[in-house]
PDB file of C-alpha atoms in Angstrom:
ATOM      1  CA  MET V 278      70.929 -33.549 137.780  1.00  0.00           C
ATOM      2  CA  MET V 279      69.604 -31.713 134.366  1.00  0.00           C
ATOM      3  CA  PHE V 280      66.373 -29.593 136.815  1.00  0.00           C
ATOM      4  CA  SER V 281      69.832 -28.180 138.905  1.00  0.00           C
ATOM      5  CA  LYS V 282      71.332 -27.039 136.477  1.00  0.00           C
ATOM      6  CA  CYS V 283      68.245 -25.442 134.256  1.00  0.00           C
ATOM      7  CA  SER V 284      67.325 -24.160 137.605  1.00  0.00           C
ATOM      8  CA  ARG V 285      70.443 -21.948 137.747  1.00  0.00           C
ATOM      9  CA  HIS V 286      70.172 -21.097 135.065  1.00  0.00           C
ATOM     10  CA  LEU V 287      66.988 -19.685 134.994  1.00  0.00           C
ATOM     11  CA  LEU V 288      67.653 -17.923 138.931  1.00  0.00           C
ATOM     12  CA  LYS V 289      70.953 -16.698 137.519  1.00  0.00           C
ATOM     13  CA  SER V 290      68.945 -15.568 134.574  1.00  0.00           C
ATOM     14  CA  GLY V 291      66.028 -13.391 136.513  1.00  0.00           C
ATOM     15  CA  LYS V 292      64.113 -16.035 134.476  1.00  0.00           C
ATOM     16  CA  LEU V 293      63.372 -17.924 136.893  1.00  0.00           C
ATOM     17  CA  ASN V 294      60.428 -15.909 138.754  1.00  0.00           C
ATOM     18  CA  SER V 295      58.311 -15.536 135.400  1.00  0.00           C
ATOM     19  CA  TYR V 296      58.813 -19.299 134.804  1.00  0.00           C
ATOM     20  CA  LEU V 297      57.081 -20.382 137.972  1.00  0.00           C
ATOM     21  CA  ARG V 298      54.697 -17.687 138.177  1.00  0.00           C
ATOM     22  CA  ARG V 299      52.260 -19.542 135.075  1.00  0.00           C
ATOM     23  CA  PHE V 300      50.866 -21.968 137.056  1.00  0.00           C
ATOM     24  CA  GLU V 301      49.891 -20.335 139.752  1.00  0.00           C
ATOM     25  CA  SER V 302      46.584 -18.743 140.401  1.00  0.00           C
ATOM     26  CA  THR V 303      44.360 -16.208 142.082  1.00  0.00           C
ATOM     27  CA  LEU V 304      40.815 -16.050 143.014  1.00  0.00           C
ATOM     28  CA  VAL V 305      39.288 -12.276 143.708  1.00  0.00           C
ATOM     29  CA  ILE V 306      36.423 -12.091 146.648  1.00  0.00           C
ATOM     30  CA  ALA V 307      34.171  -9.587 144.314  1.00  0.00           C
ATOM     31  CA  GLU V 308      32.453  -6.719 147.373  1.00  0.00           C
ATOM     32  CA  HIS V 309      29.393  -5.591 145.972  1.00  0.00           C
ATOM     33  CA  ASN V 310      25.476  -5.185 146.825  1.00  0.00           C
ATOM     34  CA  ASN V 311      24.069  -6.807 144.313  1.00  0.00           C
ATOM     35  CA  GLU V 312      23.345  -4.425 141.554  1.00  0.00           C
ATOM     36  CA  LYS V 313      27.392  -2.345 142.126  1.00  0.00           C
ATOM     37  CA  LEU V 314      30.742  -3.353 141.900  1.00  0.00           C
ATOM     38  CA  LEU V 315      32.416  -2.136 145.530  1.00  0.00           C
ATOM     39  CA  PRO V 316      35.768   0.508 144.221  1.00  0.00           C
ATOM     40  CA  ILE V 317      37.689  -1.579 146.702  1.00  0.00           C
ATOM     41  CA  THR V 318      37.356  -4.971 144.300  1.00  0.00           C
ATOM     42  CA  GLN V 319      39.099  -2.165 141.519  1.00  0.00           C
ATOM     43  CA  ASN V 320      41.872  -1.912 143.660  1.00  0.00           C
ATOM     44  CA  THR V 321      42.331  -6.281 144.332  1.00  0.00           C
ATOM     45  CA  LEU V 322      42.092  -6.640 141.018  1.00  0.00           C
ATOM     46  CA  THR V 323      45.222  -5.233 140.266  1.00  0.00           C
ATOM     47  CA  ALA V 324      47.090  -6.053 144.070  1.00  0.00           C
ATOM     48  CA  ALA V 325      46.133 -10.185 141.839  1.00  0.00           C
ATOM     49  CA  LYS V 326      47.551  -9.066 138.235  1.00  0.00           C
ATOM     50  CA  LYS V 327      50.636  -8.291 140.128  1.00  0.00           C
ATOM     51  CA  LEU V 328      50.849 -12.191 141.377  1.00  0.00           C
ATOM     52  CA  GLY V 329      50.915 -13.225 137.355  1.00  0.00           C
ATOM     53  CA  GLY V 330      49.477 -16.390 136.260  1.00  0.00           C
ATOM     54  CA  ASP V 331      45.165 -16.346 136.262  1.00  0.00           C
ATOM     55  CA  ILE V 332      42.453 -15.177 138.137  1.00  0.00           C
ATOM     56  CA  THR V 333      39.436 -15.971 138.769  1.00  0.00           C
ATOM     57  CA  VAL V 334      37.129 -13.269 140.096  1.00  0.00           C
ATOM     58  CA  LEU V 335      34.018 -15.279 142.436  1.00  0.00           C
ATOM     59  CA  VAL V 336      30.855 -13.406 142.394  1.00  0.00           C
ATOM     60  CA  ALA V 337      28.776 -14.526 145.200  1.00  0.00           C
ATOM     61  CA  GLY V 338      25.451 -12.332 146.153  1.00  0.00           C
ATOM     62  CA  SER V 339      21.213 -12.633 145.478  1.00  0.00           C
ATOM     63  CA  LYS V 340      20.020 -11.438 141.228  1.00  0.00           C
ATOM     64  CA  CYS V 341      23.965 -10.241 140.992  1.00  0.00           C
ATOM     65  CA  GLY V 342      23.936 -10.754 137.676  1.00  0.00           C
ATOM     66  CA  SER V 343      24.089  -6.871 136.920  1.00  0.00           C
ATOM     67  CA  VAL V 344      27.611  -6.776 138.670  1.00  0.00           C
ATOM     68  CA  ALA V 345      29.229 -10.098 136.932  1.00  0.00           C
ATOM     69  CA  GLU V 346      28.110  -8.202 133.919  1.00  0.00           C
ATOM     70  CA  GLN V 347      30.680  -5.191 135.361  1.00  0.00           C
ATOM     71  CA  LEU V 348      33.074  -7.824 136.024  1.00  0.00           C
ATOM     72  CA  SER V 349      33.416  -9.156 132.425  1.00  0.00           C
ATOM     73  CA  LYS V 350      34.465  -6.288 130.787  1.00  0.00           C
ATOM     74  CA  ALA V 351      38.101  -6.766 132.758  1.00  0.00           C
ATOM     75  CA  SER V 352      41.010  -7.495 131.025  1.00  0.00           C
ATOM     76  CA  GLY V 353      43.491  -9.311 132.400  1.00  0.00           C
ATOM     77  CA  VAL V 354      40.195 -12.070 133.889  1.00  0.00           C
ATOM     78  CA  ALA V 355      40.331 -15.228 133.146  1.00  0.00           C
ATOM     79  CA  LYS V 356      36.806 -16.533 134.096  1.00  0.00           C
ATOM     80  CA  ILE V 357      34.044 -15.207 136.192  1.00  0.00           C
ATOM     81  CA  LEU V 358      31.883 -17.313 139.069  1.00  0.00           C
ATOM     82  CA  VAL V 359      28.646 -16.691 140.071  1.00  0.00           C
ATOM     83  CA  ALA V 360      26.562 -18.071 142.733  1.00  0.00           C
ATOM     84  CA  ASP V 361      23.460 -16.492 143.321  1.00  0.00           C
ATOM     85  CA  SER V 362      21.769 -17.577 146.432  1.00  0.00           C
ATOM     86  CA  GLU V 363      19.295 -16.232 148.547  1.00  0.00           C
ATOM     87  CA  ALA V 364      22.142 -17.475 151.397  1.00  0.00           C
ATOM     88  CA  PHE V 365      24.168 -15.025 150.300  1.00  0.00           C
ATOM     89  CA  LEU V 366      21.753 -11.863 151.008  1.00  0.00           C
ATOM     90  CA  GLY V 367      23.293 -10.179 153.731  1.00  0.00           C
ATOM     91  CA  PHE V 368      26.788 -11.691 152.668  1.00  0.00           C
ATOM     92  CA  THR V 369      27.858 -13.323 155.937  1.00  0.00           C
ATOM     93  CA  PRO V 370      30.430 -14.631 155.709  1.00  0.00           C
ATOM     94  CA  GLU V 371      29.953 -17.417 157.911  1.00  0.00           C
ATOM     95  CA  SER V 372      27.857 -17.998 154.523  1.00  0.00           C
ATOM     96  CA  LEU V 373      30.225 -17.717 152.571  1.00  0.00           C
ATOM     97  CA  THR V 374      32.939 -19.778 153.913  1.00  0.00           C
ATOM     98  CA  PRO V 375      31.274 -23.227 152.410  1.00  0.00           C
ATOM     99  CA  LEU V 376      31.051 -21.444 149.155  1.00  0.00           C
ATOM    100  CA  VAL V 377      34.944 -20.469 149.348  1.00  0.00           C
ATOM    101  CA  LEU V 378      36.628 -23.661 149.852  1.00  0.00           C
ATOM    102  CA  ALA V 379      34.468 -25.200 147.767  1.00  0.00           C
ATOM    103  CA  THR V 380      35.724 -23.236 145.067  1.00  0.00           C
ATOM    104  CA  GLN V 381      38.867 -24.205 146.244  1.00  0.00           C
ATOM    105  CA  ASN V 382      39.135 -27.564 147.041  1.00  0.00           C
ATOM    106  CA  GLN V 383      37.978 -27.755 143.358  1.00  0.00           C
ATOM    107  CA  LEU V 384      40.211 -25.714 140.878  1.00  0.00           C
ATOM    108  CA  ASN V 385      43.443 -25.084 143.974  1.00  0.00           C
ATOM    109  CA  PHE V 386      44.167 -21.376 144.023  1.00  0.00           C
ATOM    110  CA  THR V 387      47.451 -20.491 145.066  1.00  0.00           C
ATOM    111  CA  HIS V 388      46.089 -17.402 146.634  1.00  0.00           C
ATOM    112  CA  ILE V 389      43.197 -15.907 147.710  1.00  0.00           C
ATOM    113  CA  LEU V 390      42.114 -12.321 147.237  1.00  0.00           C
ATOM    114  CA  ALA V 391      39.717  -9.643 149.233  1.00  0.00           C
ATOM    115  CA  GLY V 392      39.646  -5.971 149.792  1.00  0.00           C
ATOM    116  CA  ALA V 393      40.618  -4.866 153.380  1.00  0.00           C
ATOM    117  CA  THR V 394      36.770  -3.811 154.379  1.00  0.00           C
ATOM    118  CA  ALA V 395      34.366  -4.944 157.472  1.00  0.00           C
ATOM    119  CA  PHE V 396      33.172  -7.493 154.765  1.00  0.00           C
ATOM    120  CA  GLY V 397      37.420  -8.784 153.621  1.00  0.00           C
ATOM    121  CA  LYS V 398      38.914  -8.721 157.388  1.00  0.00           C
ATOM    122  CA  SER V 399      35.460 -10.781 158.311  1.00  0.00           C
ATOM    123  CA  LEU V 400      35.841 -13.508 155.633  1.00  0.00           C
ATOM    124  CA  LEU V 401      40.026 -14.278 154.940  1.00  0.00           C
ATOM    125  CA  PRO V 402      40.517 -14.721 158.430  1.00  0.00           C
ATOM    126  CA  ARG V 403      38.107 -17.840 158.437  1.00  0.00           C
ATOM    127  CA  ILE V 404      38.508 -19.289 155.618  1.00  0.00           C
ATOM    128  CA  ALA V 405      42.828 -19.181 156.595  1.00  0.00           C
ATOM    129  CA  ALA V 406      41.372 -20.632 159.559  1.00  0.00           C
ATOM    130  CA  LYS V 407      39.177 -23.731 157.962  1.00  0.00           C
ATOM    131  CA  LEU V 408      43.529 -24.402 155.324  1.00  0.00           C
ATOM    132  CA  ASP V 409      45.128 -24.125 158.525  1.00  0.00           C
ATOM    133  CA  VAL V 410      47.137 -21.627 157.364  1.00  0.00           C
ATOM    134  CA  SER V 411      48.342 -17.629 157.780  1.00  0.00           C
ATOM    135  CA  PRO V 412      46.302 -14.640 156.413  1.00  0.00           C
ATOM    136  CA  ALA V 413      47.756 -11.444 155.424  1.00  0.00           C
ATOM    137  CA  ILE V 414      46.288  -8.894 156.970  1.00  0.00           C
ATOM    138  CA  LYS V 415      46.193  -5.377 154.726  1.00  0.00           C
ATOM    139  CA  SER V 416      48.176  -5.573 152.312  1.00  0.00           C
ATOM    140  CA  ILE V 417      50.246  -2.334 150.964  1.00  0.00           C
ATOM    141  CA  ALA V 418      52.251  -1.344 147.944  1.00  0.00           C
ATOM    142  CA  ARG V 419      53.696  -5.653 147.432  1.00  0.00           C
ATOM    143  CA  VAL V 420      52.329  -9.193 147.334  1.00  0.00           C
ATOM    144  CA  VAL V 421      55.047 -11.078 147.332  1.00  0.00           C
ATOM    145  CA  PRO V 422      56.977 -10.595 149.146  1.00  0.00           C
ATOM    146  CA  TYR V 423      53.635  -9.544 151.342  1.00  0.00           C
ATOM    147  CA  THR V 424      54.239  -5.793 153.066  1.00  0.00           C
ATOM    148  CA  VAL V 425      51.481  -5.172 155.332  1.00  0.00           C
ATOM    149  CA  THR V 426      50.633  -2.745 157.993  1.00  0.00           C
ATOM    150  CA  THR V 427      50.892  -3.519 162.140  1.00  0.00           C
ATOM    151  CA  SER V 428      50.676  -1.980 165.351  1.00  0.00           C
ATOM    152  CA  ALA V 429      48.122   0.574 164.611  1.00  0.00           C
ATOM    153  CA  SER V 430      50.022   1.729 161.081  1.00  0.00           C
ATOM    154  CA  ASN V 431      52.497   2.581 162.693  1.00  0.00           C
ATOM    155  CA  ALA V 432      55.022   0.465 160.953  1.00  0.00           C
ATOM    156  CA  ILE V 433      55.227  -1.369 157.800  1.00  0.00           C
ATOM    157  CA  LEU V 434      56.187  -5.550 158.544  1.00  0.00           C
ATOM    158  CA  THR V 435      57.907  -7.516 154.964  1.00  0.00           C
ATOM    159  CA  LEU V 436      56.660 -10.530 154.694  1.00  0.00           C
ATOM    160  CA  LYS V 437      57.845 -14.112 152.753  1.00  0.00           C
ATOM    161  CA  SER V 438      55.262 -16.900 153.315  1.00  0.00           C
ATOM    162  CA  LYS V 439      55.706 -20.591 152.059  1.00  0.00           C
ATOM    163  CA  ASP V 440      52.204 -21.565 153.138  1.00  0.00           C
ATOM    164  CA  PRO V 441      50.784 -24.342 149.584  1.00  0.00           C
ATOM    165  CA  VAL V 442      47.815 -20.618 150.138  1.00  0.00           C
ATOM    166  CA  LYS V 443      48.293 -17.224 150.304  1.00  0.00           C
ATOM    167  CA  VAL V 444      45.068 -15.610 152.023  1.00  0.00           C
ATOM    168  CA  VAL V 445      45.765 -12.161 151.452  1.00  0.00           C
ATOM    169  CA  THR V 446      43.583  -8.240 152.143  1.00  0.00           C
ATOM    170  CA  ILE V 447      44.473  -5.414 150.128  1.00  0.00           C
ATOM    171  CA  ARG V 448      44.264  -2.049 151.403  1.00  0.00           C
ATOM    172  CA  GLY V 449      42.308  -0.198 148.803  1.00  0.00           C
ATOM    173  CA  THR V 450      45.078   2.948 148.804  1.00  0.00           C
ATOM    174  CA  SER V 451      48.048   1.267 147.801  1.00  0.00           C
ATOM    175  CA  PHE V 452      46.576   0.361 144.704  1.00  0.00           C
ATOM    176  CA  GLU V 453      45.017   1.827 141.355  1.00  0.00           C
ATOM    177  CA  ALA V 454      41.989   0.826 140.310  1.00  0.00           C
ATOM    178  CA  ASP V 455      41.860  -1.419 137.986  1.00  0.00           C
ATOM    179  CA  PRO V 456      39.781   0.642 134.785  1.00  0.00           C
ATOM    180  CA  LEU V 457      37.502  -2.363 133.669  1.00  0.00           C
ATOM    181  CA  GLU V 458      37.632  -2.021 130.674  1.00  0.00           C
ATOM    182  CA  GLY V 459      38.932  -4.138 127.275  1.00  0.00           C
ATOM    183  CA  GLY V 460      37.912  -7.296 128.360  1.00  0.00           C
ATOM    184  CA  SER V 461      35.690 -10.141 127.303  1.00  0.00           C
ATOM    185  CA  VAL V 462      35.262 -11.843 130.128  1.00  0.00           C
ATOM    186  CA  GLN V 463      32.839 -15.410 129.936  1.00  0.00           C
ATOM    187  CA  THR V 464      31.254 -16.286 133.481  1.00  0.00           C
ATOM    188  CA  GLU V 465      30.213 -19.349 134.833  1.00  0.00           C
ATOM    189  CA  ALA V 466      27.364 -20.060 137.075  1.00  0.00           C
ATOM    190  CA  ILE V 467      28.317 -22.066 140.181  1.00  0.00           C
ATOM    191  CA  PRO V 468      25.600 -25.003 141.133  1.00  0.00           C
ATOM    192  CA  ALA V 469      23.313 -23.976 143.959  1.00  0.00           C
ATOM    193  CA  GLY V 470      24.444 -25.607 147.155  1.00  0.00           C
ATOM    194  CA  ASP V 471      23.144 -26.084 150.483  1.00  0.00           C
ATOM    195  CA  TYR V 472      24.567 -23.011 151.757  1.00  0.00           C
ATOM    196  CA  LYS V 473      22.448 -22.152 155.126  1.00  0.00           C
ATOM    197  CA  THR V 474      23.936 -22.122 158.193  1.00  0.00           C
ATOM    198  CA  ASP V 475      22.611 -21.212 161.713  1.00  0.00           C
ATOM    199  CA  LEU V 476      25.580 -19.843 162.984  1.00  0.00           C
ATOM    200  CA  SER V 477      24.301 -16.344 162.225  1.00  0.00           C
ATOM    201  CA  GLN V 478      21.504 -14.906 159.858  1.00  0.00           C
ATOM    202  CA  TRP V 479      20.742 -11.594 158.164  1.00  0.00           C
ATOM    203  CA  LEU V 480      17.468  -9.298 158.969  1.00  0.00           C
ATOM    204  CA  SER V 481      18.071  -6.454 157.074  1.00  0.00           C
ATOM    205  CA  GLN V 482      20.005  -3.371 156.062  1.00  0.00           C
ATOM    206  CA  GLU V 483      19.655   0.576 156.457  1.00  0.00           C
ATOM    207  CA  LEU V 484      21.904   2.191 153.802  1.00  0.00           C
ATOM    208  CA  SER V 485      22.720   5.951 153.987  1.00  0.00           C
ATOM    209  CA  LYS V 486      22.571   7.500 149.848  1.00  0.00           C
ATOM    210  CA  SER V 487      25.019  10.008 149.662  1.00  0.00           C
ATOM    211  CA  ASP V 488      25.762  11.836 146.176  1.00  0.00           C
ATOM    212  CA  ARG V 489      29.005  12.624 148.288  1.00  0.00           C
ATOM    213  CA  PRO V 490      32.042  10.136 146.539  1.00  0.00           C
ATOM    214  CA  GLU V 491      32.554   7.106 148.752  1.00  0.00           C
ATOM    215  CA  LEU V 492      34.862   7.941 152.347  1.00  0.00           C
ATOM    216  CA  ALA V 493      37.420   5.454 151.883  1.00  0.00           C
ATOM    217  CA  GLY V 494      38.066   6.221 147.691  1.00  0.00           C
ATOM    218  CA  ALA V 495      38.074  10.183 148.099  1.00  0.00           C
ATOM    219  CA  LYS V 496      40.617  11.934 145.961  1.00  0.00           C
ATOM    220  CA  VAL V 497      39.715  14.653 148.564  1.00  0.00           C
ATOM    221  CA  VAL V 498      38.205  14.349 152.645  1.00  0.00           C
ATOM    222  CA  ILE V 499      37.350  17.090 154.753  1.00  0.00           C
ATOM    223  CA  SER V 500      37.684  15.582 158.250  1.00  0.00           C
ATOM    224  CA  GLY V 501      36.475  16.904 161.738  1.00  0.00           C
ATOM    225  CA  GLY V 502      36.482  16.030 165.033  1.00  0.00           C
ATOM    226  CA  ARG V 503      35.315  16.284 168.495  1.00  0.00           C
ATOM    227  CA  GLY V 504      36.692  20.601 168.613  1.00  0.00           C
ATOM    228  CA  LEU V 505      33.404  21.348 166.417  1.00  0.00           C
ATOM    229  CA  LYS V 506      30.768  20.496 169.866  1.00  0.00           C
ATOM    230  CA  SER V 507      28.229  19.370 168.012  1.00  0.00           C
ATOM    231  CA  GLY V 508      27.293  17.193 165.003  1.00  0.00           C
ATOM    232  CA  ASP V 509      25.549  20.519 163.551  1.00  0.00           C
ATOM    233  CA  ASN V 510      28.516  22.314 163.210  1.00  0.00           C
ATOM    234  CA  PHE V 511      29.945  19.135 160.759  1.00  0.00           C
ATOM    235  CA  LYS V 512      27.197  20.924 158.272  1.00  0.00           C
ATOM    236  CA  MET V 513      30.113  22.989 157.873  1.00  0.00           C
ATOM    237  CA  LEU V 514      32.856  20.495 156.901  1.00  0.00           C
ATOM    238  CA  TYR V 515      29.571  18.944 154.448  1.00  0.00           C
ATOM    239  CA  GLU V 516      29.233  22.447 152.414  1.00  0.00           C
ATOM    240  CA  LEU V 517      33.388  22.468 152.297  1.00  0.00           C
ATOM    241  CA  ALA V 518      32.645  19.310 150.705  1.00  0.00           C
ATOM    242  CA  ASP V 519      30.579  19.870 148.953  1.00  0.00           C
ATOM    243  CA  LYS V 520      32.809  22.950 146.768  1.00  0.00           C
ATOM    244  CA  PHE V 521      35.357  20.762 145.877  1.00  0.00           C
ATOM    245  CA  ASN V 522      33.109  17.526 145.765  1.00  0.00           C
ATOM    246  CA  GLY V 523      34.952  15.654 148.431  1.00  0.00           C
ATOM    247  CA  ALA V 524      33.738  12.922 151.124  1.00  0.00           C
ATOM    248  CA  VAL V 525      33.677  14.130 155.020  1.00  0.00           C
ATOM    249  CA  GLY V 526      34.983  11.695 157.770  1.00  0.00           C
ATOM    250  CA  ALA V 527      34.927  12.191 161.309  1.00  0.00           C
ATOM    251  CA  SER V 528      37.727  11.178 163.970  1.00  0.00           C
ATOM    252  CA  ARG V 529      36.029   8.796 166.253  1.00  0.00           C
ATOM    253  CA  ALA V 530      36.105  11.016 169.680  1.00  0.00           C
ATOM    254  CA  ALA V 531      33.662  12.597 167.399  1.00  0.00           C
ATOM    255  CA  VAL V 532      31.800   9.364 166.143  1.00  0.00           C
ATOM    256  CA  ASP V 533      32.205   8.531 169.702  1.00  0.00           C
ATOM    257  CA  ALA V 534      30.324  11.968 171.171  1.00  0.00           C
ATOM    258  CA  GLY V 535      27.039  11.521 168.517  1.00  0.00           C
ATOM    259  CA  PHE V 536      28.073  13.996 166.113  1.00  0.00           C
ATOM    260  CA  VAL V 537      28.049  11.934 163.447  1.00  0.00           C
ATOM    261  CA  PRO V 538      27.490   8.041 162.124  1.00  0.00           C
ATOM    262  CA  ASN V 539      30.207   5.779 162.781  1.00  0.00           C
ATOM    263  CA  GLU V 540      30.441   5.268 158.519  1.00  0.00           C
ATOM    264  CA  LEU V 541      32.073   8.547 158.788  1.00  0.00           C
ATOM    265  CA  GLN V 542      34.779   7.291 161.140  1.00  0.00           C
ATOM    266  CA  VAL V 543      38.481   7.800 159.650  1.00  0.00           C
ATOM    267  CA  GLY V 544      41.413   5.746 161.271  1.00  0.00           C
ATOM    268  CA  GLN V 545      42.326   2.511 162.564  1.00  0.00           C
ATOM    269  CA  THR V 546      38.798   1.574 163.365  1.00  0.00           C
ATOM    270  CA  GLY V 547      37.034   3.227 160.264  1.00  0.00           C
ATOM    271  CA  LYS V 548      38.184   3.114 156.819  1.00  0.00           C
ATOM    272  CA  ILE V 549      41.446   3.705 154.838  1.00  0.00           C
ATOM    273  CA  VAL V 550      41.592   6.816 153.526  1.00  0.00           C
ATOM    274  CA  ALA V 551      44.170   8.020 150.441  1.00  0.00           C
ATOM    275  CA  PRO V 552      43.351  11.202 149.146  1.00  0.00           C
TER     276      PRO V 552
END
């Protein structure tokens, strides 16, 4: 009876949510290339801070110490867990899933977040399935309750999950990037485990380097479609983008026609932009 009266008092005073948030904890799965943190993780950190509670960041990779060092400057982060193993070279979901599940089983987070990129959208649904919960994909604007896009982003859906663990991918363009400053976070190495798997094998990757801003986070995007008629005509867009310090994008039709590589595709089946 005492607890019931106390709960009603907290609810009326608006303090109940604040009280409950103290018991929440969030695991943010960092996305990086083993050398630098990718910007989407900074957006995901901002979303995590809106949840309240402790924030732990998981950095999994091979020789990824510099990434943990970048994250150690973030304010509002309680701990950085580092899993350094050759098994994570290709960042395959098959190798990362056992690591995330082991971390979750040990620390019992209430939320698991990652960016709504190809990395996050391939890993987190697998994590959710293993935990027997429903994932929320491409959360925008709010994380409690979740505001997500649906029907090819033509509709916005608000969800309230009753699952014990909320597994959410964050649309980077909906949250400001965390500045990664003002903090001094301790890192903790995760003991080596057998995370190798026969389900998939990482062979190699080819990275294209550009001095232009990364497409998903660019403030200015110059985009072209099939009307340009050839890849050579995209040179005009490159020159214009350089004048504005912007990125170049393309429609699916232009990519399918072979005018430009797939990495420039913008839209539902490409990269989400918010210039």
